Every structure is written in structure tokens, then in C-alpha cells.
mmCIF file of C-alpha atoms in Angstrom:
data_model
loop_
_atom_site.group_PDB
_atom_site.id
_atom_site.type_symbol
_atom_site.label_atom_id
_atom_site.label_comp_id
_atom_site.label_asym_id
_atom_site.label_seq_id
_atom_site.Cartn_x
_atom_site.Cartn_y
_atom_site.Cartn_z
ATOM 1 C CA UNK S 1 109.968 -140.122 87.598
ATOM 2 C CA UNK S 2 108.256 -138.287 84.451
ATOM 3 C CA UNK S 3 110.982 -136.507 81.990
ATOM 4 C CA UNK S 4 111.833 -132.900 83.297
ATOM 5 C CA UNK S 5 112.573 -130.065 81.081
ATOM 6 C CA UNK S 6 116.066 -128.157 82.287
ATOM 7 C CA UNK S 7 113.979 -126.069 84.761
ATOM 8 C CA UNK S 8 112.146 -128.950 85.977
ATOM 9 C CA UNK S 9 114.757 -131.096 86.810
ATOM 10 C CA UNK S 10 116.437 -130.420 90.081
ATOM 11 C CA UNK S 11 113.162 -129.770 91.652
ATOM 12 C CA UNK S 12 111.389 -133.199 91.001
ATOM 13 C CA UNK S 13 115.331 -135.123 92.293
ATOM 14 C CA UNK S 14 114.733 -133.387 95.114
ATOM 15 C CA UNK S 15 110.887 -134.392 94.921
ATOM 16 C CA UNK S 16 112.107 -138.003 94.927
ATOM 17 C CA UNK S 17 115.083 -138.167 96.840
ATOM 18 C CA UNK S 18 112.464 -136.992 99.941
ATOM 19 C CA UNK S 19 110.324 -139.960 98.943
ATOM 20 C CA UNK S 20 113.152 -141.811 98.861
ATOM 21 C CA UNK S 21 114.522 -140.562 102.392
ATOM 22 C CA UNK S 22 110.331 -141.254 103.916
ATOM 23 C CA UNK S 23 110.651 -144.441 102.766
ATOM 24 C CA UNK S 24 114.304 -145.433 104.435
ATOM 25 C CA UNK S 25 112.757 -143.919 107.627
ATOM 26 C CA UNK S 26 109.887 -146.009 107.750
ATOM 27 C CA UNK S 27 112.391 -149.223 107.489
ATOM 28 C CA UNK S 28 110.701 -150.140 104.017
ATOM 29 C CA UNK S 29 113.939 -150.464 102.356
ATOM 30 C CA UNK S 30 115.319 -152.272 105.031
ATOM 31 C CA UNK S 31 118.308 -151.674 107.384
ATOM 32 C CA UNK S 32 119.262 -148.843 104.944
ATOM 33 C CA UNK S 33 120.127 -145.968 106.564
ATOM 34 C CA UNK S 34 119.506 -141.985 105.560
ATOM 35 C CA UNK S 35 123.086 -140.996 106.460
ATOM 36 C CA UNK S 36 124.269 -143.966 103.817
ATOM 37 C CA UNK S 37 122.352 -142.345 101.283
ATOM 38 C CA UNK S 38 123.278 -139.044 101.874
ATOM 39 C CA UNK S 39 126.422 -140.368 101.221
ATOM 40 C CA UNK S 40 126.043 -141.924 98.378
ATOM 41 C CA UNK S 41 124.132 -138.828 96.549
ATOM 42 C CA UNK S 42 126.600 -136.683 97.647
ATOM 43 C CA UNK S 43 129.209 -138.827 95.069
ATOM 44 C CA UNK S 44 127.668 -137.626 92.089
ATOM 45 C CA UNK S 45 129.865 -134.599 90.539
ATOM 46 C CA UNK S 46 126.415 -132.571 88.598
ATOM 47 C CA UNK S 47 122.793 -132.629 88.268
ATOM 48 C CA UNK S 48 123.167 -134.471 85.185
ATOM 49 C CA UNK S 49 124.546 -137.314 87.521
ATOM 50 C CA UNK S 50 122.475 -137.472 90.016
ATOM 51 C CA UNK S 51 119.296 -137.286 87.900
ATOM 52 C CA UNK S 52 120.170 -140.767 86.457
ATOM 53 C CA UNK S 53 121.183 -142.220 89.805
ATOM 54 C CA UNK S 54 118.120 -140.825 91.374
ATOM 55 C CA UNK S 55 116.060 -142.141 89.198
ATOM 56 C CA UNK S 56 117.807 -145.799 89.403
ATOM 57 C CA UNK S 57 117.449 -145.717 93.085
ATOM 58 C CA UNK S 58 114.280 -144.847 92.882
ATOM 59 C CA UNK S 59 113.280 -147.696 90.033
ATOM 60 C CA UNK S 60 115.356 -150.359 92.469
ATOM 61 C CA UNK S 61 112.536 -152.781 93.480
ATOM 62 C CA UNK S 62 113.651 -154.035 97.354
ATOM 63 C CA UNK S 63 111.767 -157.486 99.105
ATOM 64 C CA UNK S 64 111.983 -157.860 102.761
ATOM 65 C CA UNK S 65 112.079 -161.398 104.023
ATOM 66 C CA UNK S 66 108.223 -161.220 105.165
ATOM 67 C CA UNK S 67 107.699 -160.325 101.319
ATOM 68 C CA UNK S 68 110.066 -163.296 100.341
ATOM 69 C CA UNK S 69 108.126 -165.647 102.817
ATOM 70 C CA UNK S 70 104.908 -164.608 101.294
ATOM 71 C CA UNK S 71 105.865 -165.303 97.801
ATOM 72 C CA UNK S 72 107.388 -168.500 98.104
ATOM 73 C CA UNK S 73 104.716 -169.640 99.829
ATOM 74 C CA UNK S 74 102.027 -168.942 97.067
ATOM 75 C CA UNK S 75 104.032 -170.758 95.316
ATOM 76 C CA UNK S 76 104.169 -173.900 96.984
ATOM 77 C CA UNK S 77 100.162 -173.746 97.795
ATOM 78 C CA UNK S 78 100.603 -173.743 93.912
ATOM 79 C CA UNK S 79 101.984 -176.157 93.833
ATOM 80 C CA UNK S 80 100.353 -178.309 95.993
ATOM 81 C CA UNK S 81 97.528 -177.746 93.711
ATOM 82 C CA UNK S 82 98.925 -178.588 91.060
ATOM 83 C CA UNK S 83 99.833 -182.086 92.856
ATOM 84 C CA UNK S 84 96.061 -182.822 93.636
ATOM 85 C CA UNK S 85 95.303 -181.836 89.899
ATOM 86 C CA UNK S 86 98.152 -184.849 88.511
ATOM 87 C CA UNK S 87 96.002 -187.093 90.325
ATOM 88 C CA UNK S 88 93.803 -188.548 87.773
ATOM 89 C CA UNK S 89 91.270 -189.871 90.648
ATOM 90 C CA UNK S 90 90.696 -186.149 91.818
ATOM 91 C CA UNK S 91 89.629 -184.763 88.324
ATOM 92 C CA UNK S 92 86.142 -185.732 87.829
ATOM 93 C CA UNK S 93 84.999 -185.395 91.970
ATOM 94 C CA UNK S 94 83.859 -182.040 93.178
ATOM 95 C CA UNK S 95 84.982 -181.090 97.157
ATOM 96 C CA UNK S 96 83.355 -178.993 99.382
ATOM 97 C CA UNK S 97 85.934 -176.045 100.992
ATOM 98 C CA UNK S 98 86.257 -178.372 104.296
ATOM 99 C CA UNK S 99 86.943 -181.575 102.003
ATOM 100 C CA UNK S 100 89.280 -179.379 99.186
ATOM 101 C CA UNK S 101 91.384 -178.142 102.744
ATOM 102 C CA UNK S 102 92.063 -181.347 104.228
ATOM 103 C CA UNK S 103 93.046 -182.512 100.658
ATOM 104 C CA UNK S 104 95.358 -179.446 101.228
ATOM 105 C CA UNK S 105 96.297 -180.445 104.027
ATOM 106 C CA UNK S 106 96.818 -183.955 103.141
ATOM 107 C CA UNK S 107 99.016 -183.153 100.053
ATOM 108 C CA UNK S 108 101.323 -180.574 101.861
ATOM 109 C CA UNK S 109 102.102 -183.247 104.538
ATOM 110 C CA UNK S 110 102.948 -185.512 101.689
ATOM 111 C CA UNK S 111 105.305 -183.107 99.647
ATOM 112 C CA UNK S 112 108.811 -182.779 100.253
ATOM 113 C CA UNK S 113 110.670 -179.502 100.412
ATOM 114 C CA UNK S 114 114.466 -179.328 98.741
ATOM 115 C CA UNK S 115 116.996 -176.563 98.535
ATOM 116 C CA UNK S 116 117.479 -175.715 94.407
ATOM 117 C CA UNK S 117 121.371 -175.618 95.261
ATOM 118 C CA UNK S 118 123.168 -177.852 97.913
ATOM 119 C CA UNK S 119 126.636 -176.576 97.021
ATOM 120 C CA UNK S 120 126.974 -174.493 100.584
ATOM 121 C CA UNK S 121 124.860 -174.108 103.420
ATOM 122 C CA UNK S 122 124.736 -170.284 103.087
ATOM 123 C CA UNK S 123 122.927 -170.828 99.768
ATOM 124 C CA UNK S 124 119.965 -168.729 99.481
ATOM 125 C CA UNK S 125 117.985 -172.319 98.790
ATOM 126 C CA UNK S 126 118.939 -172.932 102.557
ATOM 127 C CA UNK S 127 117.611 -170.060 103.807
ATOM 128 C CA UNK S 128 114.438 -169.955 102.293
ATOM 129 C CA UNK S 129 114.003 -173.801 103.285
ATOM 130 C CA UNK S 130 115.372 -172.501 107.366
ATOM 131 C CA UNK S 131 112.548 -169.427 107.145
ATOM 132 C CA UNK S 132 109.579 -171.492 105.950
ATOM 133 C CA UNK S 133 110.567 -174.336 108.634
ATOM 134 C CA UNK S 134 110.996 -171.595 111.537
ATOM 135 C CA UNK S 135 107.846 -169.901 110.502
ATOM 136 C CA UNK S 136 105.655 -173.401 110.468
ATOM 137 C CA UNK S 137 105.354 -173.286 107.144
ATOM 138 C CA UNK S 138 106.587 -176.270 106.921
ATOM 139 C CA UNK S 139 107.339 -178.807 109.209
ATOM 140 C CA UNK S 140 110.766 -180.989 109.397
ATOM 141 C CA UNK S 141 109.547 -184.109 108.217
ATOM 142 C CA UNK S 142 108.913 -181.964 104.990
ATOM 143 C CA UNK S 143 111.816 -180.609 104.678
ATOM 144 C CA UNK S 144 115.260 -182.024 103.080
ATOM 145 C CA UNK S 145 118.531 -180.507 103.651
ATOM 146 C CA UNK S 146 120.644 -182.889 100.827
ATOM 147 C CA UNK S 147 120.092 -185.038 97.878
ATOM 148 C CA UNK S 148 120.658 -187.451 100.444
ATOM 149 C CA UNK S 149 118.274 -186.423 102.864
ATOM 150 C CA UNK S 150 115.353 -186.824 100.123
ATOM 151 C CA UNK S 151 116.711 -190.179 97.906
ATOM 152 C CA UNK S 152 115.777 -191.282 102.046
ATOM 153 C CA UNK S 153 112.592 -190.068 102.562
ATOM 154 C CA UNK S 154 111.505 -190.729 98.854
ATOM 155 C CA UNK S 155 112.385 -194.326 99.697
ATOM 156 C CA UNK S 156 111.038 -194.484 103.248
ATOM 157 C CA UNK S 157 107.894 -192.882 102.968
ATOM 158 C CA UNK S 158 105.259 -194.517 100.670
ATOM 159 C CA UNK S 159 103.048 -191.656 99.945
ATOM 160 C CA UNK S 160 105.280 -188.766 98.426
ATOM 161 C CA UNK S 161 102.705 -186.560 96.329
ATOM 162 C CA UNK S 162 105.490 -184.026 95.105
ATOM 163 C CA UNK S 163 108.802 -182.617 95.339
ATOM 164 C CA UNK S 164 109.240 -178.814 95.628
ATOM 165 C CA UNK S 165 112.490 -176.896 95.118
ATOM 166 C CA UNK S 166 112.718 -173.580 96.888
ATOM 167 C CA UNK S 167 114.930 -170.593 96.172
ATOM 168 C CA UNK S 168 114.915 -166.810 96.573
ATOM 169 C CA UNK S 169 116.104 -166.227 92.660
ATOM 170 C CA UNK S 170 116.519 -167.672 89.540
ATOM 171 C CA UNK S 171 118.688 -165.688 87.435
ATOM 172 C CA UNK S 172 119.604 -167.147 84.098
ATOM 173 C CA UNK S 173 118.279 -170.752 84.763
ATOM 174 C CA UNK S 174 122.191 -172.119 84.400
ATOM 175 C CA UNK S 175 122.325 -173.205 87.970
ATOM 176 C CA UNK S 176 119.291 -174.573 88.563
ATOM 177 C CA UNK S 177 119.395 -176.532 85.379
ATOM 178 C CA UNK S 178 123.017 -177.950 86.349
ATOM 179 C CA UNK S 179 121.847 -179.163 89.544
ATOM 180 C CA UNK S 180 119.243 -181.126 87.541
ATOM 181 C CA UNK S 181 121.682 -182.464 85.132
ATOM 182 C CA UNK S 182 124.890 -182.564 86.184
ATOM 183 C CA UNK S 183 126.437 -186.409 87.038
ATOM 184 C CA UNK S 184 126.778 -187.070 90.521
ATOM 185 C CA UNK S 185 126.967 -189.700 93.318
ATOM 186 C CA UNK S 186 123.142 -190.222 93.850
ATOM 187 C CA UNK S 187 122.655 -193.578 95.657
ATOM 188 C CA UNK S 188 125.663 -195.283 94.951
ATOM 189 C CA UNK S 189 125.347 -194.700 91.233
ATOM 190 C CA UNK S 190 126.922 -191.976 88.810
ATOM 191 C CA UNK S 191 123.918 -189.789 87.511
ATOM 192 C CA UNK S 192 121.963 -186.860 87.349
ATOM 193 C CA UNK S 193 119.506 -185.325 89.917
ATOM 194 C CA UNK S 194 116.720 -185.435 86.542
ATOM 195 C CA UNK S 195 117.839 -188.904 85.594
ATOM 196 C CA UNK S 196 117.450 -190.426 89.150
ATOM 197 C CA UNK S 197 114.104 -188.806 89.810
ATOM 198 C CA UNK S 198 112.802 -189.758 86.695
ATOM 199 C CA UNK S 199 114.194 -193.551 86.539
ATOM 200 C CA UNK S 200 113.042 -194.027 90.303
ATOM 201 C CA UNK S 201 110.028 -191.951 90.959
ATOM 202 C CA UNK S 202 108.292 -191.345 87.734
ATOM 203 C CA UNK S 203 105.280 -190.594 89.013
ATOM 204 C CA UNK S 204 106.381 -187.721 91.405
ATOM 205 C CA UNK S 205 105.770 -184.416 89.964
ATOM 206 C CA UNK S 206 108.172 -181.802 90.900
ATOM 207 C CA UNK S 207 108.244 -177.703 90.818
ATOM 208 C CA UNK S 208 110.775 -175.293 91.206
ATOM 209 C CA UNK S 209 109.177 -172.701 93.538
ATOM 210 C CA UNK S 210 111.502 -169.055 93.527
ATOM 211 C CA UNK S 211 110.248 -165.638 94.213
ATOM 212 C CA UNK S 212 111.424 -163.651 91.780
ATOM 213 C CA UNK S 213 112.880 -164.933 87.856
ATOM 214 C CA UNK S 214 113.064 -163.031 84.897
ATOM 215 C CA UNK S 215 110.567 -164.440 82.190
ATOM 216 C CA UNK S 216 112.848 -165.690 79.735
ATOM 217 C CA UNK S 217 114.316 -168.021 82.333
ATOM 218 C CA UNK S 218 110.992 -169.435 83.179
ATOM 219 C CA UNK S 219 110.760 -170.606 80.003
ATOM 220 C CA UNK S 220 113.894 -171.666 79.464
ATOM 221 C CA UNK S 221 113.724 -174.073 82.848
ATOM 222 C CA UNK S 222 111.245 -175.322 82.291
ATOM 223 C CA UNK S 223 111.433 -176.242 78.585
ATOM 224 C CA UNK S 224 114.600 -177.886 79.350
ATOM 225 C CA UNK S 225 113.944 -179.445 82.689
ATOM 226 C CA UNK S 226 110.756 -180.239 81.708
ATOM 227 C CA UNK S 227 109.313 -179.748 84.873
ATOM 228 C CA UNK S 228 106.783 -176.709 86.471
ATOM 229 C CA UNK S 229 108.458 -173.469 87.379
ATOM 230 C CA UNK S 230 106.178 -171.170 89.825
ATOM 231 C CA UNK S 231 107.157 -167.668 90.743
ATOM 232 C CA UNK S 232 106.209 -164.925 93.044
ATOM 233 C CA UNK S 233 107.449 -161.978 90.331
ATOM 234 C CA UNK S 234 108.327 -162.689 86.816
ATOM 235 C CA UNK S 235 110.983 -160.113 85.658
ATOM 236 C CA UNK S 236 110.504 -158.162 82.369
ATOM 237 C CA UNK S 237 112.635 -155.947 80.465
ATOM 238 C CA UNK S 238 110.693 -153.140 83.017
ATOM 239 C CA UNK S 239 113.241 -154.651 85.726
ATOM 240 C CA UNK S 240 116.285 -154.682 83.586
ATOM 241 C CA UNK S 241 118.493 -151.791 83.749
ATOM 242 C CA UNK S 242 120.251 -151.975 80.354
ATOM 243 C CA UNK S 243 116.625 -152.018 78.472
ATOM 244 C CA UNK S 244 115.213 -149.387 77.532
ATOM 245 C CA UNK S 245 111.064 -150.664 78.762
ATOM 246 C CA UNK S 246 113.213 -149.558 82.426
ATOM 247 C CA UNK S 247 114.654 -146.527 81.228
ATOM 248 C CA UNK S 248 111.814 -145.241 78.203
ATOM 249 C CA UNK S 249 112.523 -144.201 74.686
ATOM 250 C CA UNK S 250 113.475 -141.039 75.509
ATOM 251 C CA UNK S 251 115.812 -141.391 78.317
ATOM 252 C CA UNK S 252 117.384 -144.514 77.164
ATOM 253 C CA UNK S 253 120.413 -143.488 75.526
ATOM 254 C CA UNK S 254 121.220 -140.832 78.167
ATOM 255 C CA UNK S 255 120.780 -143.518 81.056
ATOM 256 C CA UNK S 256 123.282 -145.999 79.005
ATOM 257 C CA UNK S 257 125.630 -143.257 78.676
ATOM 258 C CA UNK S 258 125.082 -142.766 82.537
ATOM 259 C CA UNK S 259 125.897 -146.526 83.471
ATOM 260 C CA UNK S 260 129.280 -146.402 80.587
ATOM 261 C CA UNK S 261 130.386 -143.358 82.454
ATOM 262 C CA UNK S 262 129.953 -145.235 86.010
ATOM 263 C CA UNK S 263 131.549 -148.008 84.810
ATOM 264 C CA UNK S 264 135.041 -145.691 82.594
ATOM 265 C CA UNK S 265 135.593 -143.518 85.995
ATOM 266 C CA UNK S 266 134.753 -145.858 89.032
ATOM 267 C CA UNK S 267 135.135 -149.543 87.619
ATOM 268 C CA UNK S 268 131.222 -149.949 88.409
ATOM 269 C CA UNK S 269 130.451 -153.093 86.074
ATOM 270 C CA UNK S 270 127.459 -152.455 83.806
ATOM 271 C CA UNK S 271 126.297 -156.319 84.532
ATOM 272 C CA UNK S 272 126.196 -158.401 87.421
ATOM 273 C CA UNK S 273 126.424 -162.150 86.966
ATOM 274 C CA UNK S 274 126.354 -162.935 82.810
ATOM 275 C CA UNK S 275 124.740 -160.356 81.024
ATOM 276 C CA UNK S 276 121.955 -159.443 84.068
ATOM 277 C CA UNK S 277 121.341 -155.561 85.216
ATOM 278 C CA UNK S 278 118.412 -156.386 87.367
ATOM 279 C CA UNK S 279 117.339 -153.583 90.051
ATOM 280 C CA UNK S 280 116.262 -156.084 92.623
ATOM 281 C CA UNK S 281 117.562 -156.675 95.445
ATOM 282 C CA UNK S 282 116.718 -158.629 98.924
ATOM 283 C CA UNK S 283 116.823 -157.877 103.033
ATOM 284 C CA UNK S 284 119.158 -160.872 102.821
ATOM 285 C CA UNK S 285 121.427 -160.062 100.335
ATOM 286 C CA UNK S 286 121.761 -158.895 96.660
ATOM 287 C CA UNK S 287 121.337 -161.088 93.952
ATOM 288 C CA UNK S 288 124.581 -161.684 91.795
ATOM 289 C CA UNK S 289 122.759 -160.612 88.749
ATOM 290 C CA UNK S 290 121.504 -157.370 90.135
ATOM 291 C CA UNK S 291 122.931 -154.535 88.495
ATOM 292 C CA UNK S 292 126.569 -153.811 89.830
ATOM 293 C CA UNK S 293 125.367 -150.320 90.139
ATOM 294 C CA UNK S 294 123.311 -150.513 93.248
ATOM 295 C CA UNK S 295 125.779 -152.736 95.395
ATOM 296 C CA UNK S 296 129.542 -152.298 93.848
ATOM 297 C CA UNK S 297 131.689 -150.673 96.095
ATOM 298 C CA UNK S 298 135.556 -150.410 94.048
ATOM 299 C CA UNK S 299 138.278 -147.914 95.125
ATOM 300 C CA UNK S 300 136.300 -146.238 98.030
ATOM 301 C CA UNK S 301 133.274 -145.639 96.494
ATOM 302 C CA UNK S 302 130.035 -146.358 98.625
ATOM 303 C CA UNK S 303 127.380 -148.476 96.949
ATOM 304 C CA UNK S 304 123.379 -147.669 97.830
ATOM 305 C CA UNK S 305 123.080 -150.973 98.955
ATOM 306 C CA UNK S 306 125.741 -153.832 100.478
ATOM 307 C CA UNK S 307 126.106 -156.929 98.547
ATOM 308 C CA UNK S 308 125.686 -159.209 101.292
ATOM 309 C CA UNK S 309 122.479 -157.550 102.984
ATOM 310 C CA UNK S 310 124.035 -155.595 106.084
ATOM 311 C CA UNK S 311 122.208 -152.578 105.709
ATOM 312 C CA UNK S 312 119.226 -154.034 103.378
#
């Protein structure tokens, strides 16, 4: 949305709010329905207002599961590259397309599929590993459902070329990198996820594969972990609705003031989970470390988007 003068400004809202409303109707934001939006607009008490919302809503960046699905599995072909390359005997021989596919081929049936988090079953890591399973993109014998599930395989299965975690998100890294490092039962011995792989199975590379993390995490994950992050979308400042690379110079202070007034009259947080504001959100569900603004619902008010992924 380009920076109206006064005269300007109620004509190009209503410019995007009909984008907006084509958009909804063609299902590409989802389950999202024009009457919830309606509602929703109709909230905001002046021009001023709904300027600033409009122009979040319109900035909000929305992945369907087909788009989630595609993604992830970049990643993992990735990945799987990045297996063949770690093997030293592959380096100096050239392949011909057929002989580079089987070794494809070949690889992906040799590379195990985890969940990043194995706290609940409703985990997003669950979901992505249920999707790529239903829609053959992997097949069971790839895929583990528990530590458990791949300590067994690792052991029974001679030929493991890789392990791949899989999740829709990583937000600030903290999760992912306690699930690498925290001490648990792995085995029948006290220790970490990182500690067993590495004491065990040295020679198995492992990736984190996620769709969407913001930059800084990347880095941070992987510097720490010490193992390959791959992502669909890297997040940027552009994606972050407390920066001002989303907002501009110029409309940056008037946006924050926007989001502080959201927050003083209807309890709308101005950060999700930690310090995050991102405008991302999935047909699933809604990242906790989305902006509050897009999915809070306190005291009546109704959000643009559900939390949990009913209507997008």
C-alpha cells in the first residue's frame, strides 16, 4: 500500500480492502470468510484506524497446507543432497540424470524422517510428518513418530544415510534447540537427543527441515546445534511487524502508535510468543509468535484470523 496524502487515503483502503475481499472469495486465504472480515473492519472507530489495520491485513503473508507441503519438501530433496554430497566416495564421480535419480532415490529410502518436537501429538512436527506420509512423500518405513521409534530403526537398519527433522516453524530456535539438548531417557541412559546421536551415530548427518524461520534463528540453530538448517522462507525484518523494513520510514512511528493503541484499549498484545510480531500465519493454525494482532480475540473482540486455524 503506497503512502496516501489525506485525500488519498480512504480511496486506496477501499482499493485494498476489495483486493482483499477477491482474494477471500477465491479461497486463497483459506477458510476465511468475507462476512468475518466485514466484521472485523467494521471494529475500527476512524479512518485513521482502519488505514493501519488495512494495511496489516493486507501485509499478513498466509500458507495453505499444499504451500506448506511444497516447501518442506524442497527441503528435504535438500537435504537428501546434501547426504549424497557427505559421502566422500560420491565427490569426485560424475552421474548421468538416470544414475543422479536413483542415487535420489536410493538416499531418500535410506533417510529417516523425525518430528522436531515429540512433546504432544498435535504438534505441528506431527502433522507435517502425517501430510508428507499421506501424500507419498514419504513412506512409513521413513518415517519416526518418537525418539524411540528412530534409536530402533537407527539400530536395526544398517544403511541410515541421514536424519531429517520436519516442522512447519521455527520461531526463536529455543525449542528446537532444547529438544537437542535437553537430558532425557534415550536408551536406557540419561542424555541428550545431540549427545546420543553424536556418541552413537557419528557419521549420520542430520537437518532440520521447517518452512518458514526468521533468519536470525537460522543462524542461531545452527551455530549452536551445529547441524544444517534448510528452510522454505527465511523471515526478515520485512515480516516483522514491530520493524520498521514492514512498516517503512515514514509510516513507522504511526503504525507503532497503531499497535500501542490496540494493545491500551482492547488488551491486543503487541508480541506473540517472546518478543515475535510475525504476520504469518498457516491453513492449520497460527504460529505462537505471529503477531497477537491478527489472531487475539480478548473481551469480544473478533480477530482476522482464529488461532487454531478454523477459518484459515
Amino acid at each position: 500500500m503506497e503512502i496516501p496524502d489525506e485525500n488519498q487515503k480512504q480511496k486506496n483502503v477501499e482499493r485494498i480492502i476489495d483486493r482483499i475481499i477477491t482474494l477471500i472469495k477465491y479461497r486463497l486465504w483459506g477458510n476465511l470468510t468475507v462476512d468475518r472480515f466485514r466484521t472485523w473492519q467494521k471494529q475500527f472507530e476512524t479512518e485513521h484506524e482502519l488505514y493501519y489495520a488495512i494495511y496489516l491485513a493486507q501485509q499478513l503473508v498466509y500458507y495453505s497446507k499444499k504451500d506448506i507441503l511444497s516447501m518442506i519438501s524442497y527441503c528435504i530433496a535438500n537435504s537428501i543432497k546434501g547426504f549424497i554430497l557427505n559421502q566422500t566416495e560420491t565427490l569426485d564421480q560424475s552421474y548421468t540424470k538416470l544414475e543422479w535419480n536413483s542415487l535420489m532415490n536410493d538416499t531418500k529410502r535410506n533417510t529417516l524422517v523425525c518430528p522436531l518436537f515429540i512433546d504432544s501429538p498435535a504438534a505441528s512436527g506431527y502433522l507435517i510428518s502425517r501430510m508428507l506420509r499421506d501424500q507419498g512423500l514419504i513412506a512409513e518405513d521413513e518415517l519416526c513418530n518418537s525418539y524411540e521409534q528412530l534409536i530402533y530403526k537407527l539400530k536395526r537398519r544398517g544403511n541410515i544415510k541421514g536424519i531429517i527433522f520436519v516442522d512447519d516453524m521455527m520461531g526463536s530456535g529455543e525449542q528446537a534447540k532444547s529438544a537437542f539438548k535437553d537430558t532425557i531417557d534415550l536408551d536406557g541412559k540419561e542424555t541428550s537427543l545431540k549427545r546420543y546421536l553424536e556418541e552413537n551415530f557419528p557419521e549420520i548427518p542430520v537437518t532440520i527441515c521447517v518452512a518458514v524461520t526468521p533468519a536470525q534463528t537460522l543462524q542461531d540453530v545452527e551455530e549452536e546445534l551445529g547441524c544444517i538448517v534448510i528452510a522454505g522462507e527465511v523471515l526478515t525484518g520485512k515480516h516483522d511487524v514491530l520493524s520498521s523494513l514492514f512498516w517503512g520510514e515514514k509510516r513507522f512511528d504511526e503504525g507503532q502508535r497503531f499497535l500501542q493503541k490496540m494493545q491500551q484499549n482492547y488488551r491486543i498484545p503487541l508480541t506473540g510468543h517472546g518478543t515475535n510480531a510475525w504476520s504469518v500465519t498457516f491453513e492449520h493454525g497460527t504460529p505462537d509468535n505471529t503477531s497477537p494482532f491478527y489472531y487475539a480475540s480478548p473481551n469480544g473482540w473478533t480477530s482476522l484470523i482464529r488461532y487454531r486455524g478454523e477459518d484459515v
